[in-house]
Amino acid sequence: EAQVTQNPRYLITVTGKKLTVTCSQNMNHEYMSWYRQDPGLGLRQIYYSMNVEVTDKGDVPEGYKVSRKEKRNFPLILESPSPNQTSLYFCASSPGDRSYEQYFGPGTRLTVT
Amino acid sequence: AQTVTQSQPEMSVQEAETVTLSCTYDTSENNYYLFWYKQPPSRQMILVIRQEAYKQQNATENRFSVNFQKAAKSFSLKISDSQLGDTAMYFCAFMKHVKYNQGGKLIFGQGTELSVKP
């Protein structure tokens, strides 16, 4: 089954404790991205990657890091989480020739206390 | 920069009735895509309908249809014969057309929370 998986689905952590949210897709998609969803703001892009070893900032990159060492994986790293990073996070992927076909992961609910 | 605005934070409709969700956008691009996504309580993002800007014909998917007004930069979603399962957050989104593997960034509106009442 074609899918995007994220782990963990729920996470409660404390300020400053480094964490990683994993994202993996099994469709050989070139493009992957991370979004955060906040009430009243919709979803906003954090980082994106056009292929292995090619990443770039989205609209709200502060406080986040990413890497793309393998085509299928695109982890989101919070080196020192803060309460303002409490949010719902989505990973998405799409094929290079059909960027309009976005596949979303199930979401990760992160709470930073 | 592109922006998407949904001016209705919440709406409600009676089961079997018709409801229209509004969306406006701002862009200087001529070639782009517009989307409506549904987010039920499970939080999964589900594509409802997609419209290519170069197509004048409004897209339809079963009970869901859009009214795409390119000159007015308006893209509303009409849900006919509303069902309880339509209860969800609905997001309007914009994506500019790009060449092969040049990205697929979605610009989302704020969302409209739709409640279908029995």
mmCIF file of C-alpha atoms in Angstrom, chain B residues 19-80:
data_model
loop_
_atom_site.group_PDB
_atom_site.id
_atom_site.type_symbol
_atom_site.label_atom_id
_atom_site.label_comp_id
_atom_site.label_asym_id
_atom_site.label_seq_id
_atom_site.Cartn_x
_atom_site.Cartn_y
_atom_site.Cartn_z
ATOM 1 C CA VAL B 19 -23.579 24.173 2.019
ATOM 2 C CA THR B 20 -20.956 26.357 0.345
ATOM 3 C CA LEU B 21 -17.538 27.091 1.814
ATOM 4 C CA SER B 22 -15.736 30.190 0.600
ATOM 5 C CA CYS B 23 -12.108 30.668 -0.352
ATOM 6 C CA THR B 24 -10.254 33.541 -1.963
ATOM 7 C CA TYR B 25 -6.617 33.687 -2.945
ATOM 8 C CA ASP B 26 -4.085 36.146 -4.168
ATOM 9 C CA THR B 27 -1.405 35.378 -6.731
ATOM 10 C CA SER B 28 0.319 36.856 -9.737
ATOM 11 C CA GLU B 29 0.796 33.397 -11.235
ATOM 12 C CA ASN B 30 -1.232 32.392 -14.254
ATOM 13 C CA ASN B 31 -0.782 28.635 -13.998
ATOM 14 C CA TYR B 32 -1.571 26.960 -10.699
ATOM 15 C CA TYR B 33 -3.676 24.406 -8.871
ATOM 16 C CA LEU B 34 -6.343 24.852 -6.225
ATOM 17 C CA PHE B 35 -7.411 22.221 -3.745
ATOM 18 C CA TRP B 36 -9.917 21.482 -1.046
ATOM 19 C CA TYR B 37 -8.760 19.153 1.705
ATOM 20 C CA LYS B 38 -10.912 17.570 4.386
ATOM 21 C CA GLN B 39 -9.569 16.894 7.864
ATOM 22 C CA PRO B 40 -11.910 14.738 9.964
ATOM 23 C CA PRO B 41 -11.406 14.194 13.705
ATOM 24 C CA SER B 42 -8.822 11.513 12.845
ATOM 25 C CA ARG B 43 -6.664 14.462 11.606
ATOM 26 C CA GLN B 44 -5.859 12.716 8.344
ATOM 27 C CA MET B 45 -5.580 15.118 5.381
ATOM 28 C CA ILE B 46 -7.909 13.912 2.639
ATOM 29 C CA LEU B 47 -8.023 15.449 -0.825
ATOM 30 C CA VAL B 48 -11.594 16.358 -1.721
ATOM 31 C CA ILE B 49 -11.158 18.037 -5.080
ATOM 32 C CA ARG B 50 -8.520 19.629 -7.298
ATOM 33 C CA GLN B 51 -8.845 22.341 -9.938
ATOM 34 C CA GLU B 52 -6.277 23.289 -12.577
ATOM 35 C CA ALA B 53 -6.336 27.015 -13.257
ATOM 36 C CA TYR B 54 -6.096 26.593 -17.015
ATOM 37 C CA LYS B 55 -9.322 24.583 -17.041
ATOM 38 C CA GLN B 56 -12.437 26.712 -17.225
ATOM 39 C CA GLN B 57 -14.731 23.842 -16.343
ATOM 40 C CA ASN B 58 -15.432 23.531 -12.646
ATOM 41 C CA ALA B 59 -14.250 20.295 -11.063
ATOM 42 C CA THR B 60 -16.775 17.910 -9.512
ATOM 43 C CA GLU B 61 -16.419 14.792 -7.387
ATOM 44 C CA ASN B 62 -19.733 13.150 -6.585
ATOM 45 C CA ARG B 63 -21.465 15.450 -4.059
ATOM 46 C CA PHE B 64 -18.594 17.936 -4.068
ATOM 47 C CA SER B 65 -18.226 20.659 -6.662
ATOM 48 C CA VAL B 66 -16.352 23.929 -6.930
ATOM 49 C CA ASN B 67 -17.111 27.353 -8.308
ATOM 50 C CA PHE B 68 -13.811 28.569 -9.730
ATOM 51 C CA GLN B 69 -13.751 32.241 -10.651
ATOM 52 C CA LYS B 70 -10.239 32.937 -11.913
ATOM 53 C CA ALA B 71 -10.640 36.658 -12.496
ATOM 54 C CA ALA B 72 -12.142 37.142 -9.052
ATOM 55 C CA LYS B 73 -9.595 34.726 -7.495
ATOM 56 C CA SER B 74 -12.366 32.841 -5.801
ATOM 57 C CA PHE B 75 -12.649 29.102 -5.260
ATOM 58 C CA SER B 76 -15.701 27.957 -3.280
ATOM 59 C CA LEU B 77 -16.679 24.405 -2.396
ATOM 60 C CA LYS B 78 -20.275 23.238 -2.570
ATOM 61 C CA ILE B 79 -21.315 20.123 -0.699
ATOM 62 C CA SER B 80 -24.671 18.741 -1.766
#
